[in-house]
PDB file of C-alpha atoms in Angstrom:
ATOM      1  CA  MET A   1     -12.167  29.100  17.870  1.00 60.00           C
ATOM      2  CA  SER A   2     -12.049  25.343  17.182  1.00 69.00           C
ATOM      3  CA  THR A   3      -8.643  23.449  16.825  1.00 75.00           C
ATOM      4  CA  PRO A   4      -7.951  21.824  13.558  1.00 81.00           C
ATOM      5  CA  SER A   5      -8.140  17.978  13.541  1.00 91.00           C
ATOM      6  CA  PRO A   6      -4.708  16.409  13.522  1.00 95.00           C
ATOM      7  CA  PHE A   7      -6.296  13.767  11.301  1.00 94.00           C
ATOM      8  CA  THR A   8      -6.970  16.147   8.479  1.00 96.00           C
ATOM      9  CA  LEU A   9      -5.071  15.731   5.238  1.00 98.00           C
ATOM     10  CA  ALA A  10      -5.882  19.435   3.954  1.00 96.00           C
ATOM     11  CA  GLN A  11      -3.199  21.167   2.017  1.00 96.00           C
ATOM     12  CA  LYS A  12      -1.287  17.717   1.652  1.00 98.00           C
ATOM     13  CA  ASN A  13      -0.245  16.173  -1.652  1.00 98.00           C
ATOM     14  CA  ILE A  14      -0.439  12.584  -1.600  1.00 98.00           C
ATOM     15  CA  LEU A  15       0.860  10.033  -4.336  1.00 98.00           C
ATOM     16  CA  ILE A  16      -0.775   6.772  -4.083  1.00 98.00           C
ATOM     17  CA  THR A  17       0.226   3.771  -6.149  1.00 98.00           C
ATOM     18  CA  GLY A  18      -1.845   0.875  -7.181  1.00 97.00           C
ATOM     19  CA  ALA A  19      -4.810   3.149  -7.166  1.00 97.00           C
ATOM     20  CA  SER A  20      -6.735   1.341  -9.970  1.00 96.00           C
ATOM     21  CA  SER A  21      -8.283  -1.114  -7.564  1.00 95.00           C
ATOM     22  CA  GLY A  22      -8.516  -2.448  -3.878  1.00 95.00           C
ATOM     23  CA  ILE A  23      -6.751  -0.929  -1.093  1.00 97.00           C
ATOM     24  CA  GLY A  24      -5.025   1.739  -3.561  1.00 97.00           C
ATOM     25  CA  ARG A  25      -8.377   2.862  -4.827  1.00 98.00           C
ATOM     26  CA  ALA A  26     -10.078   3.048  -1.353  1.00 98.00           C
ATOM     27  CA  THR A  27      -7.108   4.941   0.036  1.00 98.00           C
ATOM     28  CA  ALA A  28      -7.268   7.425  -2.782  1.00 98.00           C
ATOM     29  CA  ILE A  29     -10.972   8.079  -2.293  1.00 98.00           C
ATOM     30  CA  GLN A  30     -10.714   8.469   1.405  1.00 98.00           C
ATOM     31  CA  CYS A  31      -7.680  10.704   1.405  1.00 98.00           C
ATOM     32  CA  ALA A  32      -9.573  12.969  -0.939  1.00 98.00           C
ATOM     33  CA  HIS A  33     -12.586  12.882   1.260  1.00 98.00           C
ATOM     34  CA  MET A  34     -10.102  13.938   4.091  1.00 97.00           C
ATOM     35  CA  GLY A  35      -8.947  16.981   2.180  1.00 97.00           C
ATOM     36  CA  ALA A  36      -5.859  15.824   0.325  1.00 98.00           C
ATOM     37  CA  THR A  37      -4.860  16.598  -3.246  1.00 98.00           C
ATOM     38  CA  VAL A  38      -4.190  13.015  -4.607  1.00 98.00           C
ATOM     39  CA  PHE A  39      -1.967  11.934  -7.504  1.00 98.00           C
ATOM     40  CA  ILE A  40      -3.008   8.501  -8.465  1.00 98.00           C
ATOM     41  CA  THR A  41      -1.145   5.832 -10.629  1.00 98.00           C
ATOM     42  CA  GLY A  42      -1.770   2.312 -11.625  1.00 97.00           C
ATOM     43  CA  ARG A  43      -1.215   0.054 -14.804  1.00 95.00           C
ATOM     44  CA  ASN A  44      -4.852  -0.142 -15.889  1.00 95.00           C
ATOM     45  CA  GLN A  45      -6.075   3.061 -17.663  1.00 97.00           C
ATOM     46  CA  GLN A  46      -9.709   1.989 -17.361  1.00 97.00           C
ATOM     47  CA  ARG A  47      -9.841   1.055 -13.891  1.00 97.00           C
ATOM     48  CA  LEU A  48      -7.665   4.008 -12.891  1.00 98.00           C
ATOM     49  CA  THR A  49     -10.110   6.464 -14.587  1.00 98.00           C
ATOM     50  CA  GLU A  50     -12.836   4.897 -12.662  1.00 98.00           C
ATOM     51  CA  THR A  51     -10.994   5.530  -9.429  1.00 98.00           C
ATOM     52  CA  PHE A  52     -10.255   9.306 -10.584  1.00 98.00           C
ATOM     53  CA  THR A  53     -14.019   9.798 -11.342  1.00 98.00           C
ATOM     54  CA  GLN A  54     -14.899   8.903  -7.624  1.00 98.00           C
ATOM     55  CA  LEU A  55     -12.431  11.493  -6.020  1.00 98.00           C
ATOM     56  CA  PRO A  56     -14.223  14.436  -4.460  1.00 97.00           C
ATOM     57  CA  GLY A  57     -12.615  17.820  -4.626  1.00 96.00           C
ATOM     58  CA  GLU A  58     -10.385  19.436  -7.300  1.00 95.00           C
ATOM     59  CA  GLY A  59      -6.888  19.578  -8.426  1.00 97.00           C
ATOM     60  CA  HIS A  60      -6.288  15.640  -8.463  1.00 98.00           C
ATOM     61  CA  GLN A  61      -4.148  14.049 -11.017  1.00 98.00           C
ATOM     62  CA  MET A  62      -3.779  10.718 -12.546  1.00 98.00           C
ATOM     63  CA  VAL A  63      -1.022   8.838 -14.715  1.00 97.00           C
ATOM     64  CA  CYS A  64      -1.152   5.375 -15.864  1.00 98.00           C
ATOM     65  CA  ALA A  65       2.249   3.907 -15.369  1.00 97.00           C
ATOM     66  CA  ASP A  66       3.954   0.417 -14.819  1.00 97.00           C
ATOM     67  CA  LEU A  67       6.118   1.087 -11.992  1.00 97.00           C
ATOM     68  CA  THR A  68       8.338  -1.935 -12.765  1.00 96.00           C
ATOM     69  CA  LEU A  69       9.677  -0.023 -15.727  1.00 97.00           C
ATOM     70  CA  LEU A  70      12.286   2.902 -15.241  1.00 96.00           C
ATOM     71  CA  ALA A  71      11.002   4.922 -18.008  1.00 97.00           C
ATOM     72  CA  ASP A  72       7.514   4.836 -16.334  1.00 98.00           C
ATOM     73  CA  VAL A  73       9.069   5.679 -12.899  1.00 98.00           C
ATOM     74  CA  GLU A  74      11.088   8.603 -14.415  1.00 97.00           C
ATOM     75  CA  ARG A  75       7.942   9.787 -16.346  1.00 97.00           C
ATOM     76  CA  LEU A  76       5.668   9.787 -13.158  1.00 98.00           C
ATOM     77  CA  VAL A  77       8.351  11.416 -10.791  1.00 97.00           C
ATOM     78  CA  SER A  78       8.902  14.181 -13.487  1.00 97.00           C
ATOM     79  CA  MET A  79       5.221  15.164 -13.170  1.00 96.00           C
ATOM     80  CA  LEU A  80       5.309  15.503  -9.185  1.00 96.00           C
ATOM     81  CA  THR A  81       5.516  18.647  -7.292  1.00 92.00           C
ATOM     82  CA  THR A  82       6.057  18.310  -3.516  1.00 96.00           C
ATOM     83  CA  VAL A  83       4.903  15.115  -2.052  1.00 98.00           C
ATOM     84  CA  ASP A  84       3.716  15.210   1.482  1.00 98.00           C
ATOM     85  CA  GLY A  85       2.683  11.603   1.574  1.00 98.00           C
ATOM     86  CA  LEU A  86       3.389   8.502  -0.352  1.00 98.00           C
ATOM     87  CA  VAL A  87       1.458   5.282  -0.183  1.00 98.00           C
ATOM     88  CA  LEU A  88       3.084   2.149  -1.940  1.00 98.00           C
ATOM     89  CA  SER A  89       0.011   0.023  -2.453  1.00 97.00           C
ATOM     90  CA  PHE A  90       0.741  -1.830  -5.709  1.00 90.00           C
ATOM     91  CA  GLY A  91       1.464  -5.581  -5.595  1.00 91.00           C
ATOM     92  CA  VAL A  92       0.311  -8.831  -6.609  1.00 91.00           C
ATOM     93  CA  ILE A  93      -0.659 -11.976  -4.756  1.00 90.00           C
ATOM     94  CA  GLY A  94      -0.715 -15.802  -5.495  1.00 88.00           C
ATOM     95  CA  LEU A  95      -0.452 -19.261  -3.978  1.00 89.00           C
ATOM     96  CA  VAL A  96       2.361 -21.333  -5.100  1.00 94.00           C
ATOM     97  CA  PRO A  97       3.295 -24.511  -3.314  1.00 94.00           C
ATOM     98  CA  LEU A  98       7.124 -25.052  -2.579  1.00 94.00           C
ATOM     99  CA  LEU A  99       7.424 -27.816  -5.338  1.00 95.00           C
ATOM    100  CA  ALA A 100       6.062 -25.388  -7.959  1.00 96.00           C
ATOM    101  CA  TYR A 101       8.516 -22.815  -7.243  1.00 96.00           C
ATOM    102  CA  THR A 102      10.385 -21.552 -10.256  1.00 96.00           C
ATOM    103  CA  GLU A 103      12.884 -18.698 -10.724  1.00 97.00           C
ATOM    104  CA  GLU A 104      10.454 -16.904 -12.997  1.00 96.00           C
ATOM    105  CA  LYS A 105       7.731 -17.022 -10.203  1.00 96.00           C
ATOM    106  CA  LEU A 106      10.099 -15.928  -7.654  1.00 96.00           C
ATOM    107  CA  THR A 107      11.389 -13.088  -9.525  1.00 96.00           C
ATOM    108  CA  GLN A 108       8.049 -11.889 -10.981  1.00 96.00           C
ATOM    109  CA  MET A 109       6.604 -11.271  -7.475  1.00 96.00           C
ATOM    110  CA  GLN A 110       9.709 -10.025  -6.003  1.00 97.00           C
ATOM    111  CA  GLN A 111      10.018  -7.372  -8.807  1.00 97.00           C
ATOM    112  CA  VAL A 112       6.457  -6.146  -8.384  1.00 97.00           C
ATOM    113  CA  ASN A 113       5.884  -6.529  -4.554  1.00 97.00           C
ATOM    114  CA  LEU A 114       9.426  -5.468  -3.231  1.00 97.00           C
ATOM    115  CA  ASN A 115      11.887  -4.150  -6.018  1.00 97.00           C
ATOM    116  CA  ALA A 116       9.524  -1.555  -7.795  1.00 97.00           C
ATOM    117  CA  PRO A 117       8.191   0.198  -4.530  1.00 97.00           C
ATOM    118  CA  VAL A 118      11.691   0.489  -2.995  1.00 97.00           C
ATOM    119  CA  LEU A 119      13.219   1.866  -6.181  1.00 97.00           C
ATOM    120  CA  LEU A 120      10.249   4.263  -6.703  1.00 98.00           C
ATOM    121  CA  LEU A 121      10.873   5.574  -3.278  1.00 98.00           C
ATOM    122  CA  ARG A 122      14.631   5.856  -3.998  1.00 98.00           C
ATOM    123  CA  TYR A 123      13.837   7.792  -7.200  1.00 98.00           C
ATOM    124  CA  ILE A 124      11.557  10.327  -5.460  1.00 98.00           C
ATOM    125  CA  LEU A 125      14.152  10.918  -2.839  1.00 98.00           C
ATOM    126  CA  LYS A 126      16.910  11.312  -5.467  1.00 97.00           C
ATOM    127  CA  LYS A 127      14.844  13.947  -7.150  1.00 97.00           C
ATOM    128  CA  ARG A 128      14.077  15.509  -3.871  1.00 97.00           C
ATOM    129  CA  LYS A 129      10.453  15.647  -4.193  1.00 98.00           C
ATOM    130  CA  PHE A 130       9.566  15.000  -0.688  1.00 98.00           C
ATOM    131  CA  ALA A 131       8.281  17.974   1.539  1.00 97.00           C
ATOM    132  CA  PRO A 132       9.646  18.291   5.072  1.00 95.00           C
ATOM    133  CA  ARG A 133       8.110  15.983   7.526  1.00 96.00           C
ATOM    134  CA  ALA A 134       6.762  13.743   4.673  1.00 98.00           C
ATOM    135  CA  SER A 135       5.034  10.319   5.544  1.00 98.00           C
ATOM    136  CA  ILE A 136       5.504   7.171   3.525  1.00 98.00           C
ATOM    137  CA  VAL A 137       3.264   4.277   4.143  1.00 98.00           C
ATOM    138  CA  PHE A 138       4.161   0.615   2.785  1.00 98.00           C
ATOM    139  CA  VAL A 139       1.217  -1.469   2.111  1.00 98.00           C
ATOM    140  CA  SER A 140       2.627  -4.771   3.477  1.00 97.00           C
ATOM    141  CA  SER A 141       0.690  -7.747   4.894  1.00 97.00           C
ATOM    142  CA  ALA A 142       0.234  -9.932   7.981  1.00 96.00           C
ATOM    143  CA  ALA A 143       1.471 -12.660   5.879  1.00 94.00           C
ATOM    144  CA  GLY A 144       5.114 -13.540   6.499  1.00 92.00           C
ATOM    145  CA  VAL A 145       5.443 -10.588   9.004  1.00 93.00           C
ATOM    146  CA  TYR A 146       3.125 -12.101  11.650  1.00 94.00           C
ATOM    147  CA  ARG A 147       2.029 -15.514  10.303  1.00 91.00           C
ATOM    148  CA  VAL A 148       2.590 -17.971   7.509  1.00 91.00           C
ATOM    149  CA  THR A 149       0.309 -20.461   5.600  1.00 90.00           C
ATOM    150  CA  PRO A 150       0.976 -23.189   3.208  1.00 91.00           C
ATOM    151  CA  ALA A 151       1.632 -22.129  -0.396  1.00 93.00           C
ATOM    152  CA  ASN A 152       2.101 -18.477   0.329  1.00 94.00           C
ATOM    153  CA  GLY A 153       5.904 -18.617   0.855  1.00 96.00           C
ATOM    154  CA  ILE A 154       6.973 -16.380  -2.118  1.00 96.00           C
ATOM    155  CA  TYR A 155       4.403 -13.614  -1.440  1.00 96.00           C
ATOM    156  CA  ALA A 156       5.016 -13.766   2.318  1.00 96.00           C
ATOM    157  CA  SER A 157       8.601 -13.371   1.750  1.00 97.00           C
ATOM    158  CA  THR A 158       8.251 -10.409  -0.206  1.00 97.00           C
ATOM    159  CA  LYS A 159       6.033  -8.727   2.289  1.00 97.00           C
ATOM    160  CA  SER A 160       8.481  -9.511   5.178  1.00 97.00           C
ATOM    161  CA  ALA A 161      11.270  -7.905   3.010  1.00 97.00           C
ATOM    162  CA  LEU A 162       9.140  -5.012   2.586  1.00 97.00           C
ATOM    163  CA  ASP A 163       8.745  -4.395   6.143  1.00 98.00           C
ATOM    164  CA  ALA A 164      12.523  -4.816   6.610  1.00 98.00           C
ATOM    165  CA  MET A 165      12.988  -2.063   4.082  1.00 98.00           C
ATOM    166  CA  MET A 166      10.525   0.038   5.609  1.00 98.00           C
ATOM    167  CA  ARG A 167      12.156  -0.051   9.096  1.00 98.00           C
ATOM    168  CA  THR A 168      15.578   0.444   7.442  1.00 98.00           C
ATOM    169  CA  ALA A 169      14.195   3.493   5.592  1.00 98.00           C
ATOM    170  CA  ALA A 170      12.782   4.915   8.980  1.00 98.00           C
ATOM    171  CA  LEU A 171      16.003   4.960  10.468  1.00 98.00           C
ATOM    172  CA  GLU A 172      17.942   6.492   7.414  1.00 98.00           C
ATOM    173  CA  LEU A 173      15.267   9.133   6.608  1.00 98.00           C
ATOM    174  CA  ALA A 174      14.554  10.265  10.262  1.00 98.00           C
ATOM    175  CA  LYS A 175      17.242  12.778  10.102  1.00 97.00           C
ATOM    176  CA  ARG A 176      15.381  14.384   7.309  1.00 96.00           C
ATOM    177  CA  GLY A 177      12.252  14.494   9.154  1.00 97.00           C
ATOM    178  CA  ILE A 178      10.613  11.908   6.940  1.00 98.00           C
ATOM    179  CA  ARG A 179       8.604   8.930   8.666  1.00 98.00           C
ATOM    180  CA  CYS A 180       8.267   5.559   7.164  1.00 98.00           C
ATOM    181  CA  ASN A 181       5.571   3.043   8.475  1.00 98.00           C
ATOM    182  CA  SER A 182       3.541   0.011   7.276  1.00 98.00           C
ATOM    183  CA  VAL A 183       0.032  -1.427   7.375  1.00 98.00           C
ATOM    184  CA  ASN A 184      -0.365  -5.078   7.580  1.00 98.00           C
ATOM    185  CA  PRO A 185      -3.649  -6.398   6.471  1.00 97.00           C
ATOM    186  CA  ALA A 186      -4.847  -9.883   6.585  1.00 95.00           C
ATOM    187  CA  ILE A 187      -7.421 -10.949   3.796  1.00 93.00           C
ATOM    188  CA  ILE A 188      -9.045  -8.139   2.382  1.00 94.00           C
ATOM    189  CA  GLU A 189     -12.105  -8.370   0.076  1.00 91.00           C
ATOM    190  CA  THR A 190     -10.610  -7.146  -3.177  1.00 78.00           C
ATOM    191  CA  GLU A 191     -10.308  -8.151  -6.916  1.00 69.00           C
ATOM    192  CA  GLY A 192      -6.884  -9.851  -5.931  1.00 60.00           C
ATOM    193  CA  SER A 193      -8.325 -12.019  -3.253  1.00 57.00           C
ATOM    194  CA  ALA A 194     -11.278 -12.964  -5.194  1.00 56.00           C
ATOM    195  CA  THR A 195      -8.827 -15.001  -7.384  1.00 57.00           C
ATOM    196  CA  LEU A 196      -7.875 -17.320  -4.726  1.00 62.00           C
ATOM    197  CA  SER A 197      -8.888 -20.787  -5.690  1.00 66.00           C
ATOM    198  CA  TRP A 198     -11.251 -21.607  -2.829  1.00 70.00           C
ATOM    199  CA  THR A 199     -14.493 -23.235  -2.769  1.00 80.00           C
ATOM    200  CA  ASP A 200     -17.421 -21.464  -0.873  1.00 83.00           C
ATOM    201  CA  GLU A 201     -16.837 -23.938   2.029  1.00 87.00           C
ATOM    202  CA  GLN A 202     -13.130 -23.215   2.275  1.00 83.00           C
ATOM    203  CA  ARG A 203     -13.851 -19.386   2.083  1.00 85.00           C
ATOM    204  CA  GLU A 204     -16.329 -19.666   4.926  1.00 89.00           C
ATOM    205  CA  ALA A 205     -14.016 -21.930   6.890  1.00 89.00           C
ATOM    206  CA  GLU A 206     -11.286 -19.286   6.687  1.00 88.00           C
ATOM    207  CA  CYS A 207     -13.547 -16.463   7.628  1.00 91.00           C
ATOM    208  CA  GLN A 208     -14.652 -18.226  10.787  1.00 92.00           C
ATOM    209  CA  LYS A 209     -11.007 -18.008  11.940  1.00 92.00           C
ATOM    210  CA  TYR A 210     -11.257 -14.199  12.298  1.00 94.00           C
ATOM    211  CA  PRO A 211     -12.305 -13.248  15.640  1.00 94.00           C
ATOM    212  CA  LEU A 212     -14.543 -10.497  14.146  1.00 95.00           C
ATOM    213  CA  ARG A 213     -16.048 -12.970  11.863  1.00 93.00           C
ATOM    214  CA  ARG A 214     -15.322 -11.256   8.537  1.00 93.00           C
ATOM    215  CA  PHE A 215     -12.658 -10.383   6.032  1.00 94.00           C
ATOM    216  CA  GLY A 216     -11.489  -6.832   5.822  1.00 96.00           C
ATOM    217  CA  ARG A 217     -12.804  -4.160   3.551  1.00 96.00           C
ATOM    218  CA  PRO A 218     -10.372  -1.738   1.629  1.00 97.00           C
ATOM    219  CA  GLU A 219     -11.620   0.906   3.601  1.00 97.00           C
ATOM    220  CA  ASP A 220     -10.503  -0.690   6.730  1.00 98.00           C
ATOM    221  CA  VAL A 221      -7.155  -0.408   5.654  1.00 98.00           C
ATOM    222  CA  ALA A 222      -7.473   3.007   4.190  1.00 98.00           C
ATOM    223  CA  TYR A 223      -8.335   4.660   7.575  1.00 98.00           C
ATOM    224  CA  GLY A 224      -5.171   3.230   8.997  1.00 98.00           C
ATOM    225  CA  ILE A 225      -3.151   4.630   6.180  1.00 98.00           C
ATOM    226  CA  ILE A 226      -4.837   8.143   6.606  1.00 98.00           C
ATOM    227  CA  TYR A 227      -3.808   8.082  10.309  1.00 98.00           C
ATOM    228  CA  LEU A 228      -0.138   7.406   9.312  1.00 98.00           C
ATOM    229  CA  LEU A 229      -0.210  10.020   6.674  1.00 98.00           C
ATOM    230  CA  SER A 230      -1.838  12.610   9.120  1.00 98.00           C
ATOM    231  CA  ASP A 231      -0.019  14.804  11.653  1.00 97.00           C
ATOM    232  CA  ALA A 232      -1.925  12.590  14.362  1.00 98.00           C
ATOM    233  CA  SER A 233       0.957  10.122  13.879  1.00 98.00           C
ATOM    234  CA  SER A 234       3.790  12.752  13.891  1.00 98.00           C
ATOM    235  CA  TRP A 235       5.695  10.707  16.492  1.00 98.00           C
ATOM    236  CA  VAL A 236       5.243   7.528  14.741  1.00 98.00           C
ATOM    237  CA  THR A 237       7.995   5.949  12.475  1.00 98.00           C
ATOM    238  CA  GLY A 238       9.248   2.432  11.928  1.00 98.00           C
ATOM    239  CA  THR A 239       5.978   0.844  12.967  1.00 98.00           C
ATOM    240  CA  SER A 240       3.971  -1.945  11.525  1.00 98.00           C
ATOM    241  CA  ILE A 241       0.238  -1.713  12.207  1.00 98.00           C
ATOM    242  CA  LYS A 242      -1.830  -4.922  12.116  1.00 97.00           C
ATOM    243  CA  ILE A 243      -5.314  -4.537  10.371  1.00 97.00           C
ATOM    244  CA  ASP A 244      -6.429  -8.033  10.644  1.00 96.00           C
ATOM    245  CA  GLY A 245      -9.652  -8.571  12.402  1.00 96.00           C
ATOM    246  CA  GLY A 246      -7.911 -10.315  15.076  1.00 95.00           C
ATOM    247  CA  ARG A 247      -6.568 -13.209  12.747  1.00 94.00           C
ATOM    248  CA  THR A 248      -3.230 -13.330  14.105  1.00 93.00           C
ATOM    249  CA  LEU A 249      -4.253 -13.761  17.745  1.00 92.00           C
ATOM    250  CA  SER A 250      -4.752 -17.387  16.964  1.00 77.00           C
TER     251      SER A 250
END
């Protein structure tokens, strides 16, 4: 009789935020392929529906919500049953030189990238929706945590803070058997990264800085997230996993 794979997500209920595109979408699809029942959320109804139609299996749910709004957070959490895994994948990117900083730009990115995921986590905990030995995965970044680049200070600072929150939550929630970890990608080919104002020459020059000579794909990150959601990582908490094609080696 074969032993079940520790990497399976069968019989796990996984909530995935930011599932309307990019890493969130890829994670939702791959989690469903691994046997999970997924609950997906995002702000864009059309794109979220596109993700939903790609999910294999049955029993999945979706809800369009803006998680910077308390009313939407409350509505989303009220629809949850037991959560075995939470993937905090929503966020925004943008290059802003130091001299162009404004209070509005600082606040906007902090609200989406840091405040909203942390407050969502708090609300799910408050409503006691997590199953025993649940796993929480923060989608952070190599930016700020492992390296910095010009004009990326606001984004990098929110991701550094998110990793700090992850480690603190890992300590506080360990007594409940809940694990917290993060994945830290470098540049991933998503709709968001496509908005960066690069010429073709600049883009190629940046790509050549990666030892593996390519930017990441959303699935590259999704596979790391699946490991952290699965029982294969049952003794892993408070850990940041670089998924960067070797970019931070230099």
